[in-house]
mmCIF file of N, CA and C in Angstrom:
data_model
loop_
_atom_site.group_PDB
_atom_site.id
_atom_site.type_symbol
_atom_site.label_atom_id
_atom_site.label_comp_id
_atom_site.label_asym_id
_atom_site.label_seq_id
_atom_site.Cartn_x
_atom_site.Cartn_y
_atom_site.Cartn_z
ATOM 1 N N MET A 1 78.836 115.424 122.860
ATOM 2 C CA MET A 1 79.627 114.618 121.975
ATOM 3 C C MET A 1 79.194 114.859 120.518
ATOM 4 N N VAL A 2 77.865 114.852 120.279
ATOM 5 C CA VAL A 2 77.386 115.038 118.913
ATOM 6 C C VAL A 2 77.729 116.443 118.421
ATOM 7 N N ARG A 3 77.633 117.436 119.303
ATOM 8 C CA ARG A 3 78.015 118.802 118.928
ATOM 9 C C ARG A 3 79.461 118.829 118.463
ATOM 10 N N GLU A 4 80.307 118.099 119.135
ATOM 11 C CA GLU A 4 81.714 118.059 118.749
ATOM 12 C C GLU A 4 81.881 117.447 117.359
ATOM 13 N N PHE A 5 81.151 116.371 117.094
ATOM 14 C CA PHE A 5 81.219 115.759 115.761
ATOM 15 C C PHE A 5 80.721 116.733 114.700
ATOM 16 N N GLN A 6 79.660 117.452 115.009
ATOM 17 C CA GLN A 6 79.067 118.392 114.052
ATOM 18 C C GLN A 6 79.843 119.708 113.954
ATOM 19 N N SER A 7 80.805 119.942 114.833
ATOM 20 C CA SER A 7 81.524 121.217 114.853
ATOM 21 C C SER A 7 82.319 121.477 113.580
ATOM 22 N N VAL A 8 82.547 120.441 112.784
ATOM 23 C CA VAL A 8 83.234 120.644 111.508
ATOM 24 C C VAL A 8 82.455 121.632 110.631
ATOM 25 N N ILE A 9 81.121 121.678 110.782
ATOM 26 C CA ILE A 9 80.280 122.603 110.015
ATOM 27 C C ILE A 9 80.686 124.048 110.322
ATOM 28 N N GLY A 10 80.756 124.394 111.589
ATOM 29 C CA GLY A 10 81.112 125.752 111.986
ATOM 30 C C GLY A 10 82.561 126.093 111.673
ATOM 31 N N LYS A 11 83.451 125.144 111.882
ATOM 32 C CA LYS A 11 84.871 125.391 111.588
ATOM 33 C C LYS A 11 85.071 125.664 110.100
ATOM 34 N N GLU A 12 84.407 124.894 109.273
ATOM 35 C CA GLU A 12 84.527 125.086 107.824
ATOM 36 C C GLU A 12 83.873 126.398 107.393
ATOM 37 N N THR A 13 82.768 126.747 108.019
ATOM 38 C CA THR A 13 82.106 128.026 107.708
ATOM 39 C C THR A 13 83.017 129.197 108.045
ATOM 40 N N ARG A 14 83.647 129.161 109.215
ATOM 41 C CA ARG A 14 84.575 130.239 109.598
ATOM 42 C C ARG A 14 85.734 130.321 108.600
ATOM 43 N N LYS A 15 86.307 129.167 108.288
ATOM 44 C CA LYS A 15 87.452 129.125 107.372
ATOM 45 C C LYS A 15 87.086 129.708 106.007
ATOM 46 N N GLN A 16 85.953 129.271 105.461
ATOM 47 C CA GLN A 16 85.550 129.761 104.138
ATOM 48 C C GLN A 16 85.194 131.236 104.155
ATOM 49 N N ALA A 17 84.548 131.705 105.225
ATOM 50 C CA ALA A 17 84.200 133.127 105.330
ATOM 51 C C ALA A 17 85.467 133.984 105.358
ATOM 52 N N LEU A 18 86.456 133.559 106.118
ATOM 53 C CA LEU A 18 87.708 134.319 106.186
ATOM 54 C C LEU A 18 88.416 134.330 104.835
ATOM 55 N N GLU A 19 88.366 133.198 104.128
ATOM 56 C CA GLU A 19 89.003 133.117 102.811
ATOM 57 C C GLU A 19 88.274 133.949 101.761
ATOM 58 N N LYS A 20 86.952 133.869 101.751
ATOM 59 C CA LYS A 20 86.164 134.496 100.688
ATOM 60 C C LYS A 20 85.828 135.956 100.966
ATOM 61 N N TRP A 21 85.611 136.305 102.245
ATOM 62 C CA TRP A 21 85.156 137.651 102.592
ATOM 63 C C TRP A 21 86.135 138.415 103.472
ATOM 64 N N ASP A 22 87.242 137.809 103.840
ATOM 65 C CA ASP A 22 88.200 138.431 104.767
ATOM 66 C C ASP A 22 87.582 138.785 106.109
ATOM 67 N N GLY A 23 86.602 138.037 106.527
ATOM 68 C CA GLY A 23 85.980 138.284 107.830
ATOM 69 C C GLY A 23 84.925 137.243 108.139
ATOM 70 N N LYS A 24 84.375 137.386 109.317
ATOM 71 C CA LYS A 24 83.332 136.462 109.774
ATOM 72 C C LYS A 24 81.999 136.836 109.132
ATOM 73 N N PRO A 25 81.065 135.886 109.096
ATOM 74 C CA PRO A 25 79.726 136.218 108.615
ATOM 75 C C PRO A 25 79.020 137.132 109.624
ATOM 76 N N ASP A 26 78.064 137.896 109.145
ATOM 77 C CA ASP A 26 77.259 138.730 110.045
ATOM 78 C C ASP A 26 76.249 137.887 110.807
ATOM 79 N N VAL A 27 75.716 136.868 110.118
ATOM 80 C CA VAL A 27 74.675 136.008 110.674
ATOM 81 C C VAL A 27 74.985 134.556 110.316
ATOM 82 N N VAL A 28 74.769 133.669 111.276
ATOM 83 C CA VAL A 28 74.885 132.232 111.036
ATOM 84 C C VAL A 28 73.509 131.645 111.327
ATOM 85 N N ILE A 29 72.969 130.901 110.346
ATOM 86 C CA ILE A 29 71.629 130.328 110.469
ATOM 87 C C ILE A 29 71.732 128.810 110.374
ATOM 88 N N ALA A 30 70.993 128.121 111.249
ATOM 89 C CA ALA A 30 70.993 126.658 111.227
ATOM 90 C C ALA A 30 69.617 126.135 111.604
ATOM 91 N N CYS A 31 69.257 124.981 111.046
ATOM 92 C CA CYS A 31 67.995 124.351 111.439
ATOM 93 C C CYS A 31 68.170 123.727 112.818
ATOM 94 N N VAL A 32 67.071 123.670 113.562
ATOM 95 C CA VAL A 32 67.099 123.119 114.916
ATOM 96 C C VAL A 32 66.119 121.962 115.000
ATOM 97 N N GLY A 33 66.649 120.772 115.183
ATOM 98 C CA GLY A 33 65.834 119.602 115.489
ATOM 99 C C GLY A 33 66.155 119.283 116.939
ATOM 100 N N THR A 34 67.058 118.347 117.146
ATOM 101 C CA THR A 34 67.543 118.092 118.506
ATOM 102 C C THR A 34 68.598 119.124 118.892
ATOM 103 N N GLY A 35 69.263 119.692 117.883
ATOM 104 C CA GLY A 35 70.226 120.745 118.143
ATOM 105 C C GLY A 35 71.639 120.469 117.723
ATOM 106 N N SER A 36 71.961 119.248 117.323
ATOM 107 C CA SER A 36 73.359 118.953 117.013
ATOM 108 C C SER A 36 73.854 119.737 115.805
ATOM 109 N N ASN A 37 73.050 119.860 114.763
ATOM 110 C CA ASN A 37 73.440 120.642 113.597
ATOM 111 C C ASN A 37 73.643 122.102 113.987
ATOM 112 N N ALA A 38 72.690 122.664 114.689
ATOM 113 C CA ALA A 38 72.784 124.069 115.088
ATOM 114 C C ALA A 38 73.981 124.297 116.013
ATOM 115 N N MET A 39 74.165 123.433 116.994
ATOM 116 C CA MET A 39 75.298 123.626 117.909
ATOM 117 C C MET A 39 76.625 123.434 117.190
ATOM 118 N N GLY A 40 76.669 122.533 116.221
ATOM 119 C CA GLY A 40 77.883 122.365 115.433
ATOM 120 C C GLY A 40 78.230 123.633 114.680
ATOM 121 N N MET A 41 77.224 124.303 114.150
ATOM 122 C CA MET A 41 77.428 125.550 113.434
ATOM 123 C C MET A 41 77.718 126.699 114.401
ATOM 124 N N PHE A 42 76.910 126.828 115.443
ATOM 125 C CA PHE A 42 77.022 127.959 116.364
ATOM 126 C C PHE A 42 78.294 127.931 117.208
ATOM 127 N N HIS A 43 78.755 126.741 117.577
ATOM 128 C CA HIS A 43 79.853 126.617 118.539
ATOM 129 C C HIS A 43 81.072 127.443 118.137
ATOM 130 N N GLU A 44 81.381 127.460 116.875
ATOM 131 C CA GLU A 44 82.554 128.189 116.389
ATOM 132 C C GLU A 44 82.404 129.705 116.524
ATOM 133 N N PHE A 45 81.152 130.182 116.686
ATOM 134 C CA PHE A 45 80.888 131.621 116.707
ATOM 135 C C PHE A 45 80.295 132.128 118.019
ATOM 136 N N ILE A 46 80.149 131.276 118.999
ATOM 137 C CA ILE A 46 79.501 131.668 120.260
ATOM 138 C C ILE A 46 80.175 132.878 120.900
ATOM 139 N N HIS A 47 81.472 132.944 120.864
ATOM 140 C CA HIS A 47 82.189 134.044 121.527
ATOM 141 C C HIS A 47 82.360 135.265 120.635
ATOM 142 N N ASP A 48 81.872 135.203 119.403
ATOM 143 C CA ASP A 48 81.923 136.347 118.485
ATOM 144 C C ASP A 48 80.613 137.114 118.612
ATOM 145 N N SER A 49 80.567 138.071 119.521
ATOM 146 C CA SER A 49 79.315 138.780 119.783
ATOM 147 C C SER A 49 78.810 139.571 118.584
ATOM 148 N N ASP A 50 79.677 139.793 117.599
ATOM 149 C CA ASP A 50 79.264 140.516 116.397
ATOM 150 C C ASP A 50 78.643 139.594 115.341
ATOM 151 N N VAL A 51 78.529 138.308 115.631
ATOM 152 C CA VAL A 51 77.899 137.349 114.719
ATOM 153 C C VAL A 51 76.566 136.918 115.331
ATOM 154 N N ARG A 52 75.458 137.208 114.627
ATOM 155 C CA ARG A 52 74.137 136.776 115.088
ATOM 156 C C ARG A 52 73.985 135.282 114.870
ATOM 157 N N LEU A 53 73.430 134.598 115.850
ATOM 158 C CA LEU A 53 73.144 133.174 115.755
ATOM 159 C C LEU A 53 71.632 133.010 115.671
ATOM 160 N N VAL A 54 71.149 132.420 114.573
ATOM 161 C CA VAL A 54 69.715 132.260 114.359
ATOM 162 C C VAL A 54 69.400 130.788 114.106
ATOM 163 N N GLY A 55 68.533 130.233 114.923
ATOM 164 C CA GLY A 55 68.080 128.864 114.751
ATOM 165 C C GLY A 55 66.659 128.850 114.221
ATOM 166 N N VAL A 56 66.400 127.974 113.257
ATOM 167 C CA VAL A 56 65.066 127.855 112.663
ATOM 168 C C VAL A 56 64.480 126.500 113.040
ATOM 169 N N GLU A 57 63.349 126.551 113.728
ATOM 170 C CA GLU A 57 62.670 125.322 114.153
ATOM 171 C C GLU A 57 61.539 124.970 113.194
ATOM 172 N N ALA A 58 61.135 123.697 113.241
ATOM 173 C CA ALA A 58 60.052 123.208 112.400
ATOM 174 C C ALA A 58 58.699 123.555 113.015
ATOM 175 N N ALA A 59 57.957 124.442 112.338
ATOM 176 C CA ALA A 59 56.629 124.841 112.818
ATOM 177 C C ALA A 59 55.537 123.917 112.314
ATOM 178 N N GLY A 60 55.902 122.882 111.559
ATOM 179 C CA GLY A 60 54.938 121.884 111.107
ATOM 180 C C GLY A 60 53.735 122.491 110.422
ATOM 181 N N LEU A 61 52.551 122.211 110.966
ATOM 182 C CA LEU A 61 51.300 122.745 110.414
ATOM 183 C C LEU A 61 50.953 124.104 111.006
ATOM 184 N N GLY A 62 51.842 124.660 111.795
ATOM 185 C CA GLY A 62 51.635 125.967 112.432
ATOM 186 C C GLY A 62 51.726 125.846 113.934
ATOM 187 N N LEU A 63 52.257 126.883 114.580
ATOM 188 C CA LEU A 63 52.453 126.833 116.029
ATOM 189 C C LEU A 63 51.147 126.660 116.793
ATOM 190 N N GLU A 64 50.069 127.246 116.296
ATOM 191 C CA GLU A 64 48.797 127.149 117.010
ATOM 192 C C GLU A 64 48.069 125.837 116.744
ATOM 193 N N SER A 65 48.531 125.068 115.757
ATOM 194 C CA SER A 65 47.881 123.800 115.414
ATOM 195 C C SER A 65 48.178 122.707 116.430
ATOM 196 N N GLY A 66 49.267 122.871 117.174
ATOM 197 C CA GLY A 66 49.710 121.812 118.068
ATOM 198 C C GLY A 66 50.478 120.714 117.343
ATOM 199 N N ARG A 67 50.604 120.818 116.037
ATOM 200 C CA ARG A 67 51.326 119.828 115.225
ATOM 201 C C ARG A 67 52.593 120.482 114.698
ATOM 202 N N HIS A 68 53.613 120.542 115.544
ATOM 203 C CA HIS A 68 54.873 121.184 115.207
ATOM 204 C C HIS A 68 56.000 120.559 116.019
ATOM 205 N N SER A 69 57.209 120.991 115.753
ATOM 206 C CA SER A 69 58.383 120.546 116.518
ATOM 207 C C SER A 69 59.149 121.750 117.057
ATOM 208 N N SER A 70 58.430 122.801 117.386
ATOM 209 C CA SER A 70 59.050 124.063 117.809
ATOM 210 C C SER A 70 59.257 124.093 119.319
ATOM 211 N N THR A 71 60.241 123.356 119.749
ATOM 212 C CA THR A 71 60.521 123.180 121.166
ATOM 213 C C THR A 71 60.942 124.467 121.862
ATOM 214 N N LEU A 72 61.812 125.245 121.230
ATOM 215 C CA LEU A 72 62.294 126.475 121.864
ATOM 216 C C LEU A 72 61.255 127.596 121.818
ATOM 217 N N MET A 73 60.413 127.587 120.795
ATOM 218 C CA MET A 73 59.403 128.639 120.665
ATOM 219 C C MET A 73 58.164 128.343 121.514
ATOM 220 N N LYS A 74 57.785 127.078 121.632
ATOM 221 C CA LYS A 74 56.539 126.729 122.313
ATOM 222 C C LYS A 74 56.712 125.773 123.490
ATOM 223 N N GLY A 75 57.912 125.246 123.681
ATOM 224 C CA GLY A 75 58.124 124.274 124.744
ATOM 225 C C GLY A 75 58.317 124.921 126.107
ATOM 226 N N GLU A 76 58.421 124.072 127.094
ATOM 227 C CA GLU A 76 58.656 124.493 128.471
ATOM 228 C C GLU A 76 59.829 123.698 129.029
ATOM 229 N N VAL A 77 60.447 124.232 130.046
ATOM 230 C CA VAL A 77 61.599 123.554 130.657
ATOM 231 C C VAL A 77 61.135 122.282 131.354
ATOM 232 N N GLY A 78 61.872 121.206 131.120
ATOM 233 C CA GLY A 78 61.573 119.929 131.745
ATOM 234 C C GLY A 78 62.788 119.020 131.660
ATOM 235 N N VAL A 79 62.634 117.781 132.075
ATOM 236 C CA VAL A 79 63.732 116.811 132.048
ATOM 237 C C VAL A 79 63.348 115.678 131.112
ATOM 238 N N TYR A 80 64.254 115.374 130.175
ATOM 239 C CA TYR A 80 64.033 114.288 129.214
ATOM 240 C C TYR A 80 65.386 113.649 128.940
ATOM 241 N N HIS A 81 65.448 112.348 128.991
ATOM 242 C CA HIS A 81 66.701 111.615 128.795
ATOM 243 C C HIS A 81 67.806 112.138 129.715
ATOM 244 N N GLY A 82 67.424 112.528 130.921
ATOM 245 C CA GLY A 82 68.385 112.929 131.937
ATOM 246 C C GLY A 82 68.945 114.331 131.813
ATOM 247 N N ALA A 83 68.374 115.174 130.938
ATOM 248 C CA ALA A 83 68.889 116.531 130.768
ATOM 249 C C ALA A 83 67.757 117.544 130.913
ATOM 250 N N ILE A 84 68.051 118.659 131.554
ATOM 251 C CA ILE A 84 67.087 119.753 131.648
ATOM 252 C C ILE A 84 67.201 120.578 130.376
ATOM 253 N N SER A 85 66.081 120.725 129.702
ATOM 254 C CA SER A 85 66.055 121.521 128.475
ATOM 255 C C SER A 85 64.610 121.883 128.164
ATOM 256 N N TYR A 86 64.413 122.559 127.056
ATOM 257 C CA TYR A 86 63.057 122.867 126.608
ATOM 258 C C TYR A 86 62.451 121.626 125.961
ATOM 259 N N LEU A 87 61.175 121.363 126.290
ATOM 260 C CA LEU A 87 60.478 120.172 125.799
ATOM 261 C C LEU A 87 59.065 120.518 125.365
ATOM 262 N N LEU A 88 58.538 119.708 124.458
ATOM 263 C CA LEU A 88 57.117 119.746 124.144
ATOM 264 C C LEU A 88 56.458 118.776 125.111
ATOM 265 N N GLN A 89 55.657 119.317 126.028
ATOM 266 C CA GLN A 89 55.057 118.482 127.065
ATOM 267 C C GLN A 89 53.691 119.040 127.458
ATOM 268 N N ASP A 90 52.868 118.173 128.038
ATOM 269 C CA ASP A 90 51.564 118.635 128.497
ATOM 270 C C ASP A 90 51.670 119.165 129.926
ATOM 271 N N ASP A 91 50.532 119.534 130.502
ATOM 272 C CA ASP A 91 50.527 120.109 131.855
ATOM 273 C C ASP A 91 51.024 119.146 132.924
ATOM 274 N N ASP A 92 50.989 117.840 132.624
ATOM 275 C CA ASP A 92 51.475 116.833 133.565
ATOM 276 C C ASP A 92 52.931 116.452 133.322
ATOM 277 N N GLY A 93 53.594 117.139 132.378
ATOM 278 C CA GLY A 93 54.988 116.840 132.078
ATOM 279 C C GLY A 93 55.186 115.662 131.154
ATOM 280 N N GLN A 94 54.101 115.194 130.524
ATOM 281 C CA GLN A 94 54.206 114.080 129.585
ATOM 282 C C GLN A 94 54.550 114.619 128.202
ATOM 283 N N ILE A 95 55.431 113.926 127.515
ATOM 284 C CA ILE A 95 55.909 114.364 126.202
ATOM 285 C C ILE A 95 54.774 114.390 125.191
ATOM 286 N N ILE A 96 54.723 115.460 124.406
ATOM 287 C CA ILE A 96 53.763 115.610 123.317
ATOM 288 C C ILE A 96 54.469 115.217 122.025
ATOM 289 N N GLN A 97 53.805 114.459 121.194
ATOM 290 C CA GLN A 97 54.380 114.011 119.924
ATOM 291 C C GLN A 97 54.648 115.216 119.016
ATOM 292 N N PRO A 98 55.890 115.393 118.564
ATOM 293 C CA PRO A 98 56.205 116.488 117.642
ATOM 294 C C PRO A 98 55.800 116.146 116.208
ATOM 295 N N HIS A 99 55.747 117.151 115.351
ATOM 296 C CA HIS A 99 55.440 116.931 113.941
ATOM 297 C C HIS A 99 56.295 117.815 113.049
ATOM 298 N N SER A 100 56.827 117.226 111.996
ATOM 299 C CA SER A 100 57.507 117.956 110.929
ATOM 300 C C SER A 100 57.629 117.002 109.747
ATOM 301 N N ILE A 101 57.569 117.556 108.542
ATOM 302 C CA ILE A 101 57.808 116.711 107.369
ATOM 303 C C ILE A 101 59.298 116.498 107.145
ATOM 304 N N ALA A 102 60.126 117.277 107.829
ATOM 305 C CA ALA A 102 61.577 117.198 107.647
ATOM 306 C C ALA A 102 62.174 116.083 108.500
ATOM 307 N N ALA A 103 62.941 115.234 107.865
ATOM 308 C CA ALA A 103 63.627 114.166 108.591
ATOM 309 C C ALA A 103 64.575 114.763 109.628
ATOM 310 N N GLY A 104 64.553 114.209 110.818
ATOM 311 C CA GLY A 104 65.449 114.662 111.871
ATOM 312 C C GLY A 104 64.938 115.853 112.668
ATOM 313 N N MET A 105 63.821 116.417 112.272
ATOM 314 C CA MET A 105 63.286 117.574 112.978
ATOM 315 C C MET A 105 62.177 117.187 113.962
ATOM 316 N N GLU A 106 61.751 115.938 113.944
ATOM 317 C CA GLU A 106 60.685 115.469 114.822
ATOM 318 C C GLU A 106 61.261 114.938 116.119
ATOM 319 N N TYR A 107 61.491 115.815 117.046
ATOM 320 C CA TYR A 107 61.984 115.425 118.356
ATOM 321 C C TYR A 107 61.336 116.364 119.366
ATOM 322 N N PRO A 108 60.907 115.880 120.507
ATOM 323 C CA PRO A 108 60.176 116.724 121.449
ATOM 324 C C PRO A 108 61.047 117.608 122.342
ATOM 325 N N GLY A 109 62.342 117.641 122.091
ATOM 326 C CA GLY A 109 63.222 118.459 122.926
ATOM 327 C C GLY A 109 64.417 118.954 122.153
ATOM 328 N N VAL A 110 65.243 119.732 122.824
ATOM 329 C CA VAL A 110 66.515 120.184 122.264
ATOM 330 C C VAL A 110 67.585 119.968 123.312
ATOM 331 N N GLY A 111 68.827 120.011 122.885
ATOM 332 C CA GLY A 111 69.928 119.847 123.820
ATOM 333 C C GLY A 111 70.038 121.015 124.792
ATOM 334 N N PRO A 112 70.639 120.776 125.942
ATOM 335 C CA PRO A 112 70.772 121.821 126.954
ATOM 336 C C PRO A 112 71.596 123.021 126.491
ATOM 337 N N GLN A 113 72.539 122.819 125.558
ATOM 338 C CA GLN A 113 73.332 123.960 125.092
ATOM 339 C C GLN A 113 72.466 124.961 124.336
ATOM 340 N N LEU A 114 71.560 124.468 123.498
ATOM 341 C CA LEU A 114 70.652 125.381 122.795
ATOM 342 C C LEU A 114 69.704 126.056 123.772
ATOM 343 N N SER A 115 69.252 125.324 124.770
ATOM 344 C CA SER A 115 68.393 125.914 125.791
ATOM 345 C C SER A 115 69.126 127.060 126.484
ATOM 346 N N PHE A 116 70.409 126.856 126.780
ATOM 347 C CA PHE A 116 71.210 127.914 127.399
ATOM 348 C C PHE A 116 71.355 129.124 126.474
ATOM 349 N N LEU A 117 71.599 128.880 125.184
ATOM 350 C CA LEU A 117 71.734 130.002 124.246
ATOM 351 C C LEU A 117 70.440 130.801 124.161
ATOM 352 N N LYS A 118 69.302 130.121 124.259
ATOM 353 C CA LYS A 118 68.019 130.837 124.286
ATOM 354 C C LYS A 118 67.902 131.650 125.569
ATOM 355 N N GLU A 119 68.113 131.008 126.707
ATOM 356 C CA GLU A 119 67.974 131.670 128.002
ATOM 357 C C GLU A 119 68.907 132.875 128.141
ATOM 358 N N SER A 120 70.117 132.744 127.633
ATOM 359 C CA SER A 120 71.099 133.828 127.766
ATOM 360 C C SER A 120 70.885 134.929 126.735
ATOM 361 N N GLY A 121 70.055 134.653 125.728
ATOM 362 C CA GLY A 121 69.824 135.633 124.680
ATOM 363 C C GLY A 121 70.907 135.653 123.617
ATOM 364 N N ARG A 122 71.855 134.724 123.685
ATOM 365 C CA ARG A 122 72.946 134.713 122.706
ATOM 366 C C ARG A 122 72.473 134.291 121.324
ATOM 367 N N ALA A 123 71.469 133.427 121.264
ATOM 368 C CA ALA A 123 70.918 133.008 119.977
ATOM 369 C C ALA A 123 69.446 133.399 119.930
ATOM 370 N N GLU A 124 68.973 133.609 118.721
ATOM 371 C CA GLU A 124 67.554 133.884 118.521
ATOM 372 C C GLU A 124 66.960 132.755 117.693
ATOM 373 N N PHE A 125 65.670 132.561 117.856
ATOM 374 C CA PHE A 125 65.021 131.431 117.197
ATOM 375 C C PHE A 125 63.745 131.879 116.511
ATOM 376 N N CYS A 126 63.493 131.261 115.369
ATOM 377 C CA CYS A 126 62.282 131.511 114.604
ATOM 378 C C CYS A 126 61.809 130.177 114.055
ATOM 379 N N VAL A 127 60.741 130.188 113.260
ATOM 380 C CA VAL A 127 60.176 128.939 112.763
ATOM 381 C C VAL A 127 59.907 129.011 111.264
ATOM 382 N N ALA A 128 59.777 127.834 110.671
ATOM 383 C CA ALA A 128 59.320 127.676 109.296
ATOM 384 C C ALA A 128 58.326 126.514 109.290
ATOM 385 N N THR A 129 57.170 126.740 108.696
ATOM 386 C CA THR A 129 56.156 125.680 108.608
ATOM 387 C C THR A 129 56.585 124.667 107.548
ATOM 388 N N ASP A 130 55.879 123.540 107.525
ATOM 389 C CA ASP A 130 56.135 122.532 106.487
ATOM 390 C C ASP A 130 56.016 123.168 105.096
ATOM 391 N N GLU A 131 54.949 123.935 104.900
ATOM 392 C CA GLU A 131 54.705 124.566 103.597
ATOM 393 C C GLU A 131 55.839 125.538 103.236
ATOM 394 N N GLU A 132 56.282 126.341 104.202
ATOM 395 C CA GLU A 132 57.383 127.274 103.938
ATOM 396 C C GLU A 132 58.664 126.530 103.604
ATOM 397 N N ALA A 133 58.903 125.425 104.286
ATOM 398 C CA ALA A 133 60.109 124.632 104.001
ATOM 399 C C ALA A 133 60.066 124.067 102.588
ATOM 400 N N LEU A 134 58.910 123.606 102.163
ATOM 401 C CA LEU A 134 58.765 123.076 100.812
ATOM 402 C C LEU A 134 58.939 124.174 99.760
ATOM 403 N N ASP A 135 58.424 125.358 100.055
ATOM 404 C CA ASP A 135 58.592 126.496 99.112
ATOM 405 C C ASP A 135 60.045 126.872 98.997
#
């Protein structure tokens, strides 16, 4: 439902790209917290195999610090709020507290659609630390 509400982002991006460049963008980049922003952007381009989809997760104080919100890069598959997706969890399946200075990026999981895009290889994911985001 939230992806549908956020889909205006991707629809407007496609419309403006066609108007300004006479074609689709080569790459679409979106931040990934829970995933609604990214899925709103990506949804319009999922079937365009010539458009790269890149999601950027919050690496907080660094992936090795344990203080991050990089669910797709460092998480494992689990169940949270009734959905199977990637989660930040310990060996017992208990949720690990995420960290990011960015509002909306502190969530221990992502939506199942983003998990599918990762698993299928349709989208690629990278990270930005708190310091990189501020820069």
